[in-house]
Amino acid sequence: MNKIRVLIADDIEETRNVIKKILNLDKENIEVVGEADNGEEVFKIIPKVKPDVVLMDINMPVLNGLEATEKITMEYPSVMVIIMSVQAESEYLKKAMFHGAKEYIIKP
């Protein structure tokens, strides 16, 4: 069985490390293949690491998560984007889905 290849995009290194620890609890099924600290960097990394899933923070410098999600879904339709945010409002959820996100996770 193939592992799910995950790229983590968050501008806070500590948050990326926590997410990595959580995902590494299921090493049999999930492999973290890369990290990015802004939406622009996500684009440079995708062709190199070929992720199945991008865990994308909404609020990032250079290119925010919504703009990056929209570009990814257009250029890499096989890559699933899951938006992560501390914002629990339904307005953010709607925006994320509109931009092509497949799922929305609220960060604690």
PDB file of C-alpha atoms in Angstrom:
ATOM      1  CA  MET A   1       0.000   0.000   0.000  1.00  0.00           C
ATOM      2  CA  ASN A   2       1.267   3.471  -0.876  1.00  0.00           C
ATOM      3  CA  LYS A   3       1.740   6.018   1.868  1.00  0.00           C
ATOM      4  CA  ILE A   4      -0.120   9.313   1.746  1.00  0.00           C
ATOM      5  CA  ARG A   5       2.477  11.948   0.846  1.00  0.00           C
ATOM      6  CA  VAL A   6       1.934  15.168   2.826  1.00  0.00           C
ATOM      7  CA  LEU A   7       3.401  18.651   2.363  1.00  0.00           C
ATOM      8  CA  ILE A   8       2.982  20.972   5.360  1.00  0.00           C
ATOM      9  CA  ALA A   9       2.628  24.706   4.661  1.00  0.00           C
ATOM     10  CA  ASP A  10       2.661  26.997   7.687  1.00  0.00           C
ATOM     11  CA  ASP A  11       4.720  30.110   8.407  1.00  0.00           C
ATOM     12  CA  ILE A  12       5.307  29.095  12.038  1.00  0.00           C
ATOM     13  CA  GLU A  13       8.014  26.448  12.393  1.00  0.00           C
ATOM     14  CA  GLU A  14       6.721  25.298  15.786  1.00  0.00           C
ATOM     15  CA  THR A  15       3.314  24.577  14.250  1.00  0.00           C
ATOM     16  CA  ARG A  16       4.931  22.603  11.405  1.00  0.00           C
ATOM     17  CA  ASN A  17       6.883  20.559  13.970  1.00  0.00           C
ATOM     18  CA  VAL A  18       3.731  19.762  15.983  1.00  0.00           C
ATOM     19  CA  ILE A  19       1.885  18.681  12.807  1.00  0.00           C
ATOM     20  CA  LYS A  20       4.873  16.535  11.795  1.00  0.00           C
ATOM     21  CA  LYS A  21       4.876  14.824  15.207  1.00  0.00           C
ATOM     22  CA  ILE A  22       1.165  14.070  14.926  1.00  0.00           C
ATOM     23  CA  LEU A  23       1.478  12.726  11.364  1.00  0.00           C
ATOM     24  CA  ASN A  24       4.532  10.638  12.303  1.00  0.00           C
ATOM     25  CA  LEU A  25       2.327   8.715  14.749  1.00  0.00           C
ATOM     26  CA  ASP A  26       0.971   6.968  11.638  1.00  0.00           C
ATOM     27  CA  LYS A  27       4.252   6.327   9.791  1.00  0.00           C
ATOM     28  CA  GLU A  28       2.822   3.193   8.154  1.00  0.00           C
ATOM     29  CA  ASN A  29       0.300   5.235   6.168  1.00  0.00           C
ATOM     30  CA  ILE A  30       1.593   8.829   6.104  1.00  0.00           C
ATOM     31  CA  GLU A  31       4.882  10.307   4.943  1.00  0.00           C
ATOM     32  CA  VAL A  32       5.741  13.998   5.391  1.00  0.00           C
ATOM     33  CA  VAL A  33       7.560  14.819   2.146  1.00  0.00           C
ATOM     34  CA  GLY A  34       8.161  18.534   2.613  1.00  0.00           C
ATOM     35  CA  GLU A  35       7.581  21.801   4.427  1.00  0.00           C
ATOM     36  CA  ALA A  36       6.995  25.369   3.281  1.00  0.00           C
ATOM     37  CA  ASP A  37       6.671  28.615   5.198  1.00  0.00           C
ATOM     38  CA  ASN A  38       4.689  30.513   2.558  1.00  0.00           C
ATOM     39  CA  GLY A  39       2.404  29.849  -0.397  1.00  0.00           C
ATOM     40  CA  GLU A  40       5.054  30.732  -2.968  1.00  0.00           C
ATOM     41  CA  GLU A  41       7.415  28.127  -1.531  1.00  0.00           C
ATOM     42  CA  VAL A  42       4.670  25.489  -1.742  1.00  0.00           C
ATOM     43  CA  PHE A  43       4.756  25.913  -5.535  1.00  0.00           C
ATOM     44  CA  LYS A  44       8.477  25.431  -5.775  1.00  0.00           C
ATOM     45  CA  ILE A  45       8.265  22.251  -3.682  1.00  0.00           C
ATOM     46  CA  ILE A  46       5.208  20.493  -5.218  1.00  0.00           C
ATOM     47  CA  PRO A  47       6.924  19.382  -8.473  1.00  0.00           C
ATOM     48  CA  LYS A  48       9.914  18.064  -6.488  1.00  0.00           C
ATOM     49  CA  VAL A  49       8.107  16.091  -3.759  1.00  0.00           C
ATOM     50  CA  LYS A  50       4.800  15.275  -5.539  1.00  0.00           C
ATOM     51  CA  PRO A  51       2.494  15.337  -2.492  1.00  0.00           C
ATOM     52  CA  ASP A  52      -0.967  13.777  -2.382  1.00  0.00           C
ATOM     53  CA  VAL A  53      -2.081  16.282   0.255  1.00  0.00           C
ATOM     54  CA  VAL A  54      -1.047  19.821   1.198  1.00  0.00           C
ATOM     55  CA  LEU A  55      -1.910  20.909   4.738  1.00  0.00           C
ATOM     56  CA  MET A  56      -2.180  24.660   4.158  1.00  0.00           C
ATOM     57  CA  ASP A  57      -2.315  27.457   6.710  1.00  0.00           C
ATOM     58  CA  ILE A  58      -4.546  30.348   5.597  1.00  0.00           C
ATOM     59  CA  ASN A  59      -2.498  33.235   6.982  1.00  0.00           C
ATOM     60  CA  MET A  60       0.981  33.152   5.469  1.00  0.00           C
ATOM     61  CA  PRO A  61       3.280  35.812   4.017  1.00  0.00           C
ATOM     62  CA  VAL A  62       4.131  36.245   0.308  1.00  0.00           C
ATOM     63  CA  LEU A  63       1.190  34.193  -1.006  1.00  0.00           C
ATOM     64  CA  ASN A  64      -1.593  33.383   1.464  1.00  0.00           C
ATOM     65  CA  GLY A  65      -3.183  29.968   1.824  1.00  0.00           C
ATOM     66  CA  LEU A  66      -6.337  30.787  -0.147  1.00  0.00           C
ATOM     67  CA  GLU A  67      -4.437  32.164  -3.154  1.00  0.00           C
ATOM     68  CA  ALA A  68      -2.005  29.257  -3.049  1.00  0.00           C
ATOM     69  CA  THR A  69      -4.888  26.763  -2.809  1.00  0.00           C
ATOM     70  CA  GLU A  70      -6.549  28.250  -5.870  1.00  0.00           C
ATOM     71  CA  LYS A  71      -3.317  28.005  -7.891  1.00  0.00           C
ATOM     72  CA  ILE A  72      -2.652  24.434  -6.722  1.00  0.00           C
ATOM     73  CA  THR A  73      -6.141  23.193  -7.623  1.00  0.00           C
ATOM     74  CA  MET A  74      -5.762  24.692 -11.109  1.00  0.00           C
ATOM     75  CA  GLU A  75      -2.182  23.560 -11.797  1.00  0.00           C
ATOM     76  CA  TYR A  76      -2.121  20.306  -9.795  1.00  0.00           C
ATOM     77  CA  PRO A  77      -5.710  19.005  -9.722  1.00  0.00           C
ATOM     78  CA  SER A  78      -4.637  15.641  -8.266  1.00  0.00           C
ATOM     79  CA  VAL A  79      -3.251  17.326  -5.125  1.00  0.00           C
ATOM     80  CA  MET A  80      -5.777  17.624  -2.299  1.00  0.00           C
ATOM     81  CA  VAL A  81      -5.541  20.791  -0.215  1.00  0.00           C
ATOM     82  CA  ILE A  82      -6.677  20.826   3.404  1.00  0.00           C
ATOM     83  CA  ILE A  83      -6.834  24.315   4.908  1.00  0.00           C
ATOM     84  CA  MET A  84      -5.733  24.799   8.527  1.00  0.00           C
ATOM     85  CA  SER A  85      -6.732  27.909  10.424  1.00  0.00           C
ATOM     86  CA  VAL A  86      -7.348  29.267  13.883  1.00  0.00           C
ATOM     87  CA  GLN A  87     -10.368  31.038  12.356  1.00  0.00           C
ATOM     88  CA  ALA A  88     -13.486  28.977  13.050  1.00  0.00           C
ATOM     89  CA  GLU A  89     -15.962  31.325  11.324  1.00  0.00           C
ATOM     90  CA  SER A  90     -18.030  29.791   8.545  1.00  0.00           C
ATOM     91  CA  GLU A  91     -17.021  32.680   6.256  1.00  0.00           C
ATOM     92  CA  TYR A  92     -13.451  31.364   6.202  1.00  0.00           C
ATOM     93  CA  LEU A  93     -14.720  27.844   5.561  1.00  0.00           C
ATOM     94  CA  LYS A  94     -16.777  29.041   2.588  1.00  0.00           C
ATOM     95  CA  LYS A  95     -13.809  31.003   1.191  1.00  0.00           C
ATOM     96  CA  ALA A  96     -11.509  27.999   1.536  1.00  0.00           C
ATOM     97  CA  MET A  97     -13.944  25.706  -0.281  1.00  0.00           C
ATOM     98  CA  PHE A  98     -14.524  28.341  -2.967  1.00  0.00           C
ATOM     99  CA  HIS A  99     -10.767  28.462  -3.587  1.00  0.00           C
ATOM    100  CA  GLY A 100     -10.644  24.679  -4.047  1.00  0.00           C
ATOM    101  CA  ALA A 101      -9.876  23.284  -0.597  1.00  0.00           C
ATOM    102  CA  LYS A 102     -11.251  19.796   0.025  1.00  0.00           C
ATOM    103  CA  GLU A 103     -11.327  20.073   3.818  1.00  0.00           C
ATOM    104  CA  TYR A 104     -10.919  22.635   6.605  1.00  0.00           C
ATOM    105  CA  ILE A 105      -9.271  21.951   9.972  1.00  0.00           C
ATOM    106  CA  ILE A 106      -9.490  24.327  12.931  1.00  0.00           C
ATOM    107  CA  LYS A 107      -6.113  24.638  14.696  1.00  0.00           C
ATOM    108  CA  PRO A 108      -6.311  24.662  18.496  1.00  0.00           C
TER     109      PRO A 108
END
